[in-house]
mmCIF file of C-alpha atoms in Angstrom:
data_model
loop_
_atom_site.group_PDB
_atom_site.id
_atom_site.type_symbol
_atom_site.label_atom_id
_atom_site.label_comp_id
_atom_site.label_asym_id
_atom_site.label_seq_id
_atom_site.Cartn_x
_atom_site.Cartn_y
_atom_site.Cartn_z
ATOM 1 C CA UNK D 1 70.693 96.691 95.715
ATOM 2 C CA UNK D 2 74.379 95.785 95.356
ATOM 3 C CA UNK D 3 74.038 92.383 97.006
ATOM 4 C CA UNK D 4 76.456 93.382 99.786
ATOM 5 C CA UNK D 5 74.930 93.483 103.245
ATOM 6 C CA UNK D 6 76.223 95.242 106.319
ATOM 7 C CA UNK D 7 75.048 95.146 109.896
ATOM 8 C CA UNK D 8 74.211 97.053 111.928
ATOM 9 C CA UNK D 9 73.008 100.102 110.008
ATOM 10 C CA UNK D 10 73.585 102.408 112.934
ATOM 11 C CA UNK D 11 75.728 102.078 116.025
ATOM 12 C CA UNK D 12 76.040 104.510 118.896
ATOM 13 C CA UNK D 13 78.647 103.834 121.541
ATOM 14 C CA UNK D 14 80.872 105.585 124.039
ATOM 15 C CA UNK D 15 84.546 106.429 123.901
ATOM 16 C CA UNK D 16 86.800 103.598 124.950
ATOM 17 C CA UNK D 17 84.369 100.901 123.862
ATOM 18 C CA UNK D 18 84.810 98.156 121.261
ATOM 19 C CA UNK D 19 82.450 97.377 118.378
ATOM 20 C CA UNK D 20 82.238 94.839 115.580
ATOM 21 C CA UNK D 21 80.885 95.628 112.143
ATOM 22 C CA UNK D 22 79.789 92.799 109.898
ATOM 23 C CA UNK D 23 79.758 92.445 106.134
ATOM 24 C CA UNK D 24 78.478 89.750 103.788
ATOM 25 C CA UNK D 25 79.830 90.050 100.243
ATOM 26 C CA UNK D 26 77.920 89.415 97.035
ATOM 27 C CA UNK D 27 77.453 85.768 96.230
ATOM 28 C CA UNK D 28 80.603 84.509 94.529
ATOM 29 C CA UNK D 29 82.816 87.450 95.431
ATOM 30 C CA UNK D 30 86.051 86.470 97.137
ATOM 31 C CA UNK D 31 87.452 89.930 97.896
ATOM 32 C CA UNK D 32 86.175 92.125 100.700
ATOM 33 C CA UNK D 33 87.298 95.701 101.330
ATOM 34 C CA UNK D 34 86.671 98.041 104.230
ATOM 35 C CA UNK D 35 86.533 101.820 103.907
ATOM 36 C CA UNK D 36 86.008 104.686 106.302
ATOM 37 C CA UNK D 37 84.223 107.871 105.267
ATOM 38 C CA UNK D 38 84.204 110.678 107.801
ATOM 39 C CA UNK D 39 82.020 113.757 107.510
ATOM 40 C CA UNK D 40 83.225 115.770 104.520
ATOM 41 C CA UNK D 41 86.068 113.318 103.956
ATOM 42 C CA UNK D 42 86.675 111.054 101.055
ATOM 43 C CA UNK D 43 86.618 107.308 101.175
ATOM 44 C CA UNK D 44 89.681 106.028 102.991
ATOM 45 C CA UNK D 45 90.727 102.476 102.228
ATOM 46 C CA UNK D 46 91.361 100.447 105.365
ATOM 47 C CA UNK D 47 92.015 96.835 104.462
ATOM 48 C CA UNK D 48 91.312 94.090 101.927
ATOM 49 C CA UNK D 49 90.828 90.357 102.309
ATOM 50 C CA UNK D 50 90.795 87.789 99.542
ATOM 51 C CA UNK D 51 89.451 84.320 100.266
ATOM 52 C CA UNK D 52 90.296 84.592 103.941
ATOM 53 C CA UNK D 53 93.733 86.162 103.641
ATOM 54 C CA UNK D 54 94.762 89.765 104.146
ATOM 55 C CA UNK D 55 95.924 91.130 100.782
ATOM 56 C CA UNK D 56 96.270 94.883 101.100
ATOM 57 C CA UNK D 57 96.389 97.388 103.897
ATOM 58 C CA UNK D 58 95.634 101.071 103.832
ATOM 59 C CA UNK D 59 95.601 103.639 106.585
ATOM 60 C CA UNK D 60 94.148 101.325 109.184
ATOM 61 C CA UNK D 61 94.802 102.208 112.795
ATOM 62 C CA UNK D 62 96.341 99.650 115.122
ATOM 63 C CA UNK D 63 93.149 99.839 117.203
ATOM 64 C CA UNK D 64 91.268 98.444 114.219
ATOM 65 C CA UNK D 65 91.433 94.890 112.959
ATOM 66 C CA UNK D 66 89.527 92.762 110.509
ATOM 67 C CA UNK D 67 89.138 89.197 109.391
ATOM 68 C CA UNK D 68 87.392 87.195 106.709
ATOM 69 C CA UNK D 69 85.820 83.907 107.652
ATOM 70 C CA UNK D 70 85.580 80.651 105.641
ATOM 71 C CA UNK D 71 82.040 81.552 104.538
ATOM 72 C CA UNK D 72 83.600 84.796 103.172
ATOM 73 C CA UNK D 73 81.798 87.183 105.465
ATOM 74 C CA UNK D 74 84.027 89.740 107.120
ATOM 75 C CA UNK D 75 84.134 91.606 110.393
ATOM 76 C CA UNK D 76 85.815 94.890 111.232
ATOM 77 C CA UNK D 77 86.681 95.326 114.892
ATOM 78 C CA UNK D 78 87.178 98.812 116.265
ATOM 79 C CA UNK D 79 88.506 99.139 119.803
ATOM 80 C CA UNK D 80 89.359 101.891 122.263
ATOM 81 C CA UNK D 81 87.003 104.087 120.313
ATOM 82 C CA UNK D 82 87.600 107.809 120.083
ATOM 83 C CA UNK D 83 85.299 110.627 119.032
ATOM 84 C CA UNK D 84 87.209 110.894 115.761
ATOM 85 C CA UNK D 85 86.248 107.354 114.820
ATOM 86 C CA UNK D 86 82.704 108.505 114.182
ATOM 87 C CA UNK D 87 82.148 107.865 110.496
ATOM 88 C CA UNK D 88 80.413 105.790 107.886
ATOM 89 C CA UNK D 89 82.111 102.441 107.433
ATOM 90 C CA UNK D 90 81.591 100.767 104.107
ATOM 91 C CA UNK D 91 82.287 97.259 103.032
ATOM 92 C CA UNK D 92 82.719 96.425 99.373
ATOM 93 C CA UNK D 93 83.270 93.205 97.490
ATOM 94 C CA UNK D 94 84.595 92.180 94.117
ATOM 95 C CA UNK D 95 85.089 88.972 92.215
ATOM 96 C CA UNK D 96 88.827 88.985 91.915
ATOM 97 C CA UNK D 97 92.005 90.477 93.161
ATOM 98 C CA UNK D 98 93.187 93.975 92.433
ATOM 99 C CA UNK D 99 94.325 94.273 88.862
ATOM 100 C CA UNK D 100 92.206 91.416 87.672
ATOM 101 C CA UNK D 101 89.581 91.622 84.961
ATOM 102 C CA UNK D 102 86.657 91.811 87.357
ATOM 103 C CA UNK D 103 87.760 94.455 89.747
ATOM 104 C CA UNK D 104 84.775 96.776 89.996
ATOM 105 C CA UNK D 105 83.685 96.997 93.585
ATOM 106 C CA UNK D 106 80.167 96.682 94.919
ATOM 107 C CA UNK D 107 79.517 98.624 98.084
ATOM 108 C CA UNK D 108 77.192 97.848 100.925
ATOM 109 C CA UNK D 109 74.867 100.414 102.498
ATOM 110 C CA UNK D 110 77.356 101.193 105.250
ATOM 111 C CA UNK D 111 77.318 101.272 109.035
ATOM 112 C CA UNK D 112 77.068 104.682 110.617
ATOM 113 C CA UNK D 113 79.127 104.704 113.795
ATOM 114 C CA UNK D 114 78.654 107.485 116.315
ATOM 115 C CA UNK D 115 81.054 107.657 119.245
ATOM 116 C CA UNK D 116 79.870 109.875 122.087
ATOM 117 C CA UNK A 1 103.021 111.185 97.359
ATOM 118 C CA UNK A 2 100.102 109.993 95.280
ATOM 119 C CA UNK A 3 97.408 112.557 94.806
ATOM 120 C CA UNK A 4 93.993 112.605 93.153
ATOM 121 C CA UNK A 5 92.297 115.891 92.396
ATOM 122 C CA UNK A 6 88.658 116.395 91.581
ATOM 123 C CA UNK A 7 86.854 119.717 91.483
ATOM 124 C CA UNK A 8 85.874 120.365 95.073
ATOM 125 C CA UNK A 9 83.270 122.918 94.088
ATOM 126 C CA UNK A 10 79.866 121.693 93.043
ATOM 127 C CA UNK A 11 79.043 121.674 89.370
ATOM 128 C CA UNK A 12 75.643 123.159 88.562
ATOM 129 C CA UNK A 13 74.187 122.620 85.110
ATOM 130 C CA UNK A 14 70.819 122.802 83.404
ATOM 131 C CA UNK A 15 68.861 119.711 82.527
ATOM 132 C CA UNK A 16 69.665 118.472 79.030
ATOM 133 C CA UNK A 17 73.205 119.826 79.016
ATOM 134 C CA UNK A 18 76.402 117.778 79.136
ATOM 135 C CA UNK A 19 78.213 117.594 82.461
ATOM 136 C CA UNK A 20 81.973 117.182 82.370
ATOM 137 C CA UNK A 21 83.865 116.193 85.497
ATOM 138 C CA UNK A 22 87.638 116.146 85.779
ATOM 139 C CA UNK A 23 89.979 113.816 87.631
ATOM 140 C CA UNK A 24 93.702 114.523 87.745
ATOM 141 C CA UNK A 25 96.219 112.250 89.421
ATOM 142 C CA UNK A 26 99.910 112.590 90.208
ATOM 143 C CA UNK A 27 102.818 110.410 91.211
ATOM 144 C CA UNK A 28 101.539 107.080 90.017
ATOM 145 C CA UNK A 29 100.510 105.183 86.932
ATOM 146 C CA UNK A 30 97.123 103.539 87.337
ATOM 147 C CA UNK A 31 96.447 100.459 85.290
ATOM 148 C CA UNK A 32 92.722 101.152 85.614
ATOM 149 C CA UNK A 33 90.562 104.043 86.543
ATOM 150 C CA UNK A 34 87.034 103.718 87.813
ATOM 151 C CA UNK A 35 84.184 106.128 88.310
ATOM 152 C CA UNK A 36 81.541 105.754 90.996
ATOM 153 C CA UNK A 37 78.404 107.628 91.919
ATOM 154 C CA UNK A 38 77.541 108.295 95.550
ATOM 155 C CA UNK A 39 74.275 109.632 96.911
ATOM 156 C CA UNK A 40 74.222 111.181 100.411
ATOM 157 C CA UNK A 41 74.500 108.570 103.147
ATOM 158 C CA UNK A 42 74.696 105.675 100.710
ATOM 159 C CA UNK A 43 77.441 103.453 99.377
ATOM 160 C CA UNK A 44 79.172 104.317 96.108
ATOM 161 C CA UNK A 45 77.828 102.660 92.980
ATOM 162 C CA UNK A 46 80.184 101.495 90.238
ATOM 163 C CA UNK A 47 79.646 103.221 86.886
ATOM 164 C CA UNK A 48 82.533 102.620 84.519
ATOM 165 C CA UNK A 49 86.025 101.160 84.408
ATOM 166 C CA UNK A 50 88.579 102.217 81.806
ATOM 167 C CA UNK A 51 91.950 100.575 81.283
ATOM 168 C CA UNK A 52 95.207 102.365 80.541
ATOM 169 C CA UNK A 53 95.206 101.113 76.950
ATOM 170 C CA UNK A 54 91.695 102.448 76.311
ATOM 171 C CA UNK A 55 91.214 106.055 75.318
ATOM 172 C CA UNK A 56 87.468 106.173 75.745
ATOM 173 C CA UNK A 57 84.632 104.104 77.165
ATOM 174 C CA UNK A 58 80.899 104.626 76.804
ATOM 175 C CA UNK A 59 77.858 103.338 78.585
ATOM 176 C CA UNK A 60 74.475 104.771 77.667
ATOM 177 C CA UNK A 61 74.693 108.521 78.456
ATOM 178 C CA UNK A 62 78.074 108.181 80.157
ATOM 179 C CA UNK A 63 81.487 108.590 78.581
ATOM 180 C CA UNK A 64 84.893 108.368 80.191
ATOM 181 C CA UNK A 65 88.251 109.288 78.695
ATOM 182 C CA UNK A 66 91.643 108.361 80.065
ATOM 183 C CA UNK A 67 94.763 110.277 79.061
ATOM 184 C CA UNK A 68 97.809 108.679 80.664
ATOM 185 C CA UNK A 69 100.090 111.391 79.271
ATOM 186 C CA UNK A 70 98.110 114.190 80.872
ATOM 187 C CA UNK A 71 97.356 111.958 83.884
ATOM 188 C CA UNK A 72 93.735 112.879 83.583
ATOM 189 C CA UNK A 73 90.323 111.314 83.188
ATOM 190 C CA UNK A 74 87.205 113.143 82.067
ATOM 191 C CA UNK A 75 83.721 111.905 82.886
ATOM 192 C CA UNK A 76 80.835 113.108 80.753
ATOM 193 C CA UNK A 77 77.102 112.779 81.270
ATOM 194 C CA UNK A 78 75.146 113.773 78.184
ATOM 195 C CA UNK A 79 71.510 114.894 78.225
ATOM 196 C CA UNK A 80 71.776 115.296 81.985
ATOM 197 C CA UNK A 81 68.726 114.817 84.193
ATOM 198 C CA UNK A 82 67.926 115.950 87.749
ATOM 199 C CA UNK A 83 68.246 112.284 88.755
ATOM 200 C CA UNK A 84 71.933 112.494 87.819
ATOM 201 C CA UNK A 85 72.502 114.840 90.765
ATOM 202 C CA UNK A 86 74.998 113.124 93.052
ATOM 203 C CA UNK A 87 78.668 113.090 93.966
ATOM 204 C CA UNK A 88 80.919 111.407 91.429
ATOM 205 C CA UNK A 89 84.098 109.752 92.609
ATOM 206 C CA UNK A 90 87.173 109.033 90.563
ATOM 207 C CA UNK A 91 89.256 106.035 91.634
ATOM 208 C CA UNK A 92 92.535 105.294 89.910
ATOM 209 C CA UNK A 93 93.991 101.907 90.745
ATOM 210 C CA UNK A 94 97.659 101.135 90.869
ATOM 211 C CA UNK A 95 98.235 97.440 90.304
ATOM 212 C CA UNK A 96 101.254 97.487 92.579
ATOM 213 C CA UNK A 97 99.356 98.897 95.528
ATOM 214 C CA UNK A 98 96.451 96.536 94.927
ATOM 215 C CA UNK A 99 93.983 99.118 96.180
ATOM 216 C CA UNK A 100 91.680 101.750 94.838
ATOM 217 C CA UNK A 101 92.359 105.302 95.934
ATOM 218 C CA UNK A 102 89.297 107.492 95.772
ATOM 219 C CA UNK A 103 89.235 111.164 95.022
ATOM 220 C CA UNK A 104 87.143 113.386 97.257
ATOM 221 C CA UNK A 105 84.498 113.623 94.547
ATOM 222 C CA UNK A 106 82.671 116.310 92.636
ATOM 223 C CA UNK A 107 79.073 117.098 93.497
ATOM 224 C CA UNK A 108 76.888 117.498 90.437
ATOM 225 C CA UNK A 109 73.601 119.356 90.655
ATOM 226 C CA UNK A 110 71.335 119.222 87.600
ATOM 227 C CA UNK A 111 68.674 121.926 87.634
ATOM 228 C CA UNK A 112 65.295 121.170 86.021
#
């Protein structure tokens, strides 16, 4: 158990809908990262937050947004869903910022999103 | 553009042998490189981190090397066990980009 929790575990929704994925980082971790992993695809970095502020952005679509709250939990919002958005979405956390001495990431169990 | 290459074909070895996985990267200079293990349908699990000024890092049966001249990292599992069967992901990190970029992974299958 990594200490990172994600809810829900599974989500099935229709095209055009909007969903929110939730992540609670490990106790004490200030950085939260979101990744997308499609079938047979590698992990694609979406976005990072550190202590409530956006710090790095990857290939995140404009239809997707995220935020980190004062209690450090994070939410990833996916809107106008398309079939191609079906994937595993992982949240990870780490103690510090990228490049710092404690940068190993701890991943949650993921949310499997199916868009029909 | 930045590119990370890991053997896309599965690596099949016999129990007790040493598995060696390769990670090659191009067009950037990672300050760190990390290796993760991922089982099907589960989140990656951190294994080892090696810095650019370290040639080699060991942890129990695991060993990682980092050659910044060759732009390559090798990941070794000695005395491999069937429980080591998983996909192993290489993740070089460029300090400037402030993000890990994961390779597509190499699937290791250890036969009993």
